[in-house]
Tab-separated table of C-alpha atoms in Angstrom:
chain	number	residue	atom	x	y	z
A	9	ILE	CA	18.241	-21.223	-33.235
A	10	LYS	CA	15.217	-19.890	-31.385
A	11	SER	CA	14.544	-16.204	-30.897
A	12	LYS	CA	13.704	-14.613	-27.556
A	13	ASP	CA	10.055	-14.490	-28.587
A	14	ASP	CA	10.108	-18.178	-29.583
A	15	MET	CA	11.613	-19.135	-26.235
A	16	MET	CA	9.180	-16.930	-24.300
A	17	ALA	CA	6.251	-18.606	-26.079
A	18	PHE	CA	7.747	-22.020	-25.295
A	19	TYR	CA	8.120	-21.193	-21.586
A	20	LYS	CA	4.584	-19.794	-21.370
A	21	ASP	CA	3.236	-22.919	-23.044
A	22	ILE	CA	4.963	-25.424	-20.760
A	23	VAL	CA	4.093	-23.429	-17.625
A	24	SER	CA	0.422	-23.475	-18.667
A	25	LYS	CA	0.517	-27.272	-19.189
A	26	TYR	CA	2.717	-28.515	-16.337
A	27	PRO	CA	3.192	-27.660	-12.640
A	28	ILE	CA	6.507	-25.869	-13.157
A	29	VAL	CA	7.756	-23.878	-10.186
A	30	SER	CA	11.153	-22.601	-11.380
A	31	ILE	CA	12.945	-21.928	-14.632
A	32	GLU	CA	16.700	-21.547	-14.246
A	33	ASP	CA	18.700	-19.478	-16.737
A	34	PRO	CA	16.016	-19.324	-19.433
A	35	PHE	CA	18.162	-17.110	-21.692
A	36	ASP	CA	21.795	-16.284	-22.405
A	37	GLN	CA	23.589	-14.937	-19.345
A	38	ASP	CA	23.894	-11.453	-20.858
A	39	HIS	CA	20.378	-11.092	-22.250
A	40	TRP	CA	19.181	-8.888	-19.384
A	41	ASP	CA	16.156	-7.497	-21.231
A	42	ALA	CA	14.798	-10.985	-21.946
A	43	TYR	CA	15.048	-11.891	-18.260
A	44	THR	CA	13.322	-8.642	-17.262
A	45	GLU	CA	10.540	-9.266	-19.755
A	46	MET	CA	10.059	-12.830	-18.526
A	47	VAL	CA	9.844	-11.739	-14.879
A	48	GLY	CA	7.269	-9.134	-15.888
A	49	ILE	CA	5.164	-11.676	-17.767
A	50	MET	CA	5.607	-14.850	-15.718
A	51	GLY	CA	7.173	-13.772	-12.429
A	52	LYS	CA	4.015	-14.327	-10.385
A	53	GLU	CA	3.641	-17.889	-11.679
A	54	VAL	CA	7.220	-19.161	-11.601
A	55	GLN	CA	10.605	-18.402	-10.131
A	56	VAL	CA	12.913	-17.024	-12.805
A	57	VAL	CA	16.189	-18.190	-11.299
A	58	GLY	CA	19.472	-16.473	-12.056
A	59	ASP	CA	22.422	-18.857	-11.900
A	60	ASP	CA	24.738	-18.279	-14.870
A	61	LEU	CA	23.110	-14.847	-15.135
A	62	LEU	CA	24.440	-13.866	-11.718
A	63	VAL	CA	27.385	-16.212	-11.056
A	64	THR	CA	27.194	-15.210	-7.378
A	65	ASN	CA	28.807	-11.919	-8.406
A	66	PRO	CA	27.755	-8.974	-6.197
A	67	LYS	CA	27.888	-6.503	-9.118
A	68	ARG	CA	25.719	-8.699	-11.334
A	69	ILE	CA	23.304	-9.301	-8.453
A	70	ALA	CA	22.963	-5.538	-7.870
A	71	TYR	CA	22.396	-4.955	-11.591
A	72	CYS	CA	19.824	-7.755	-11.657
A	73	LYS	CA	17.969	-6.151	-8.776
A	74	GLU	CA	17.970	-2.803	-10.581
A	75	LYS	CA	16.701	-4.395	-13.841
A	76	LYS	CA	14.270	-6.757	-12.046
A	77	ALA	CA	15.749	-9.485	-14.214
A	78	ALA	CA	15.175	-12.421	-11.838
A	79	ASN	CA	12.966	-13.148	-8.879
A	80	ALA	CA	15.139	-15.921	-7.457
A	81	LEU	CA	18.870	-16.447	-7.032
A	82	LEU	CA	20.936	-19.594	-6.922
A	83	LEU	CA	23.629	-18.681	-4.411
A	84	LYS	CA	26.841	-20.717	-4.395
A	85	VAL	CA	28.932	-19.373	-1.558
A	86	ASN	CA	31.966	-21.382	-2.643
A	87	GLN	CA	31.855	-19.865	-6.152
A	88	ILE	CA	31.676	-16.144	-5.522
A	89	GLY	CA	33.063	-14.458	-8.599
């Protein structure tokens, strides 16, 4: 099992080596602080996409906006929940 810091280092490494544009759900769906940290560190280089993080749920989307936990959203209008 990798720690948040291990995963963050992994993401930084692959983004520096390859032309990655987006990373979707890089952490567990309830690890808000890890998402916020990643957006702060890498948010100008890549899209940190919330899918499972947000589940097209208006309350989770509002909380995400408040926490600045993602800079992109995968919206599934047929799966609002």
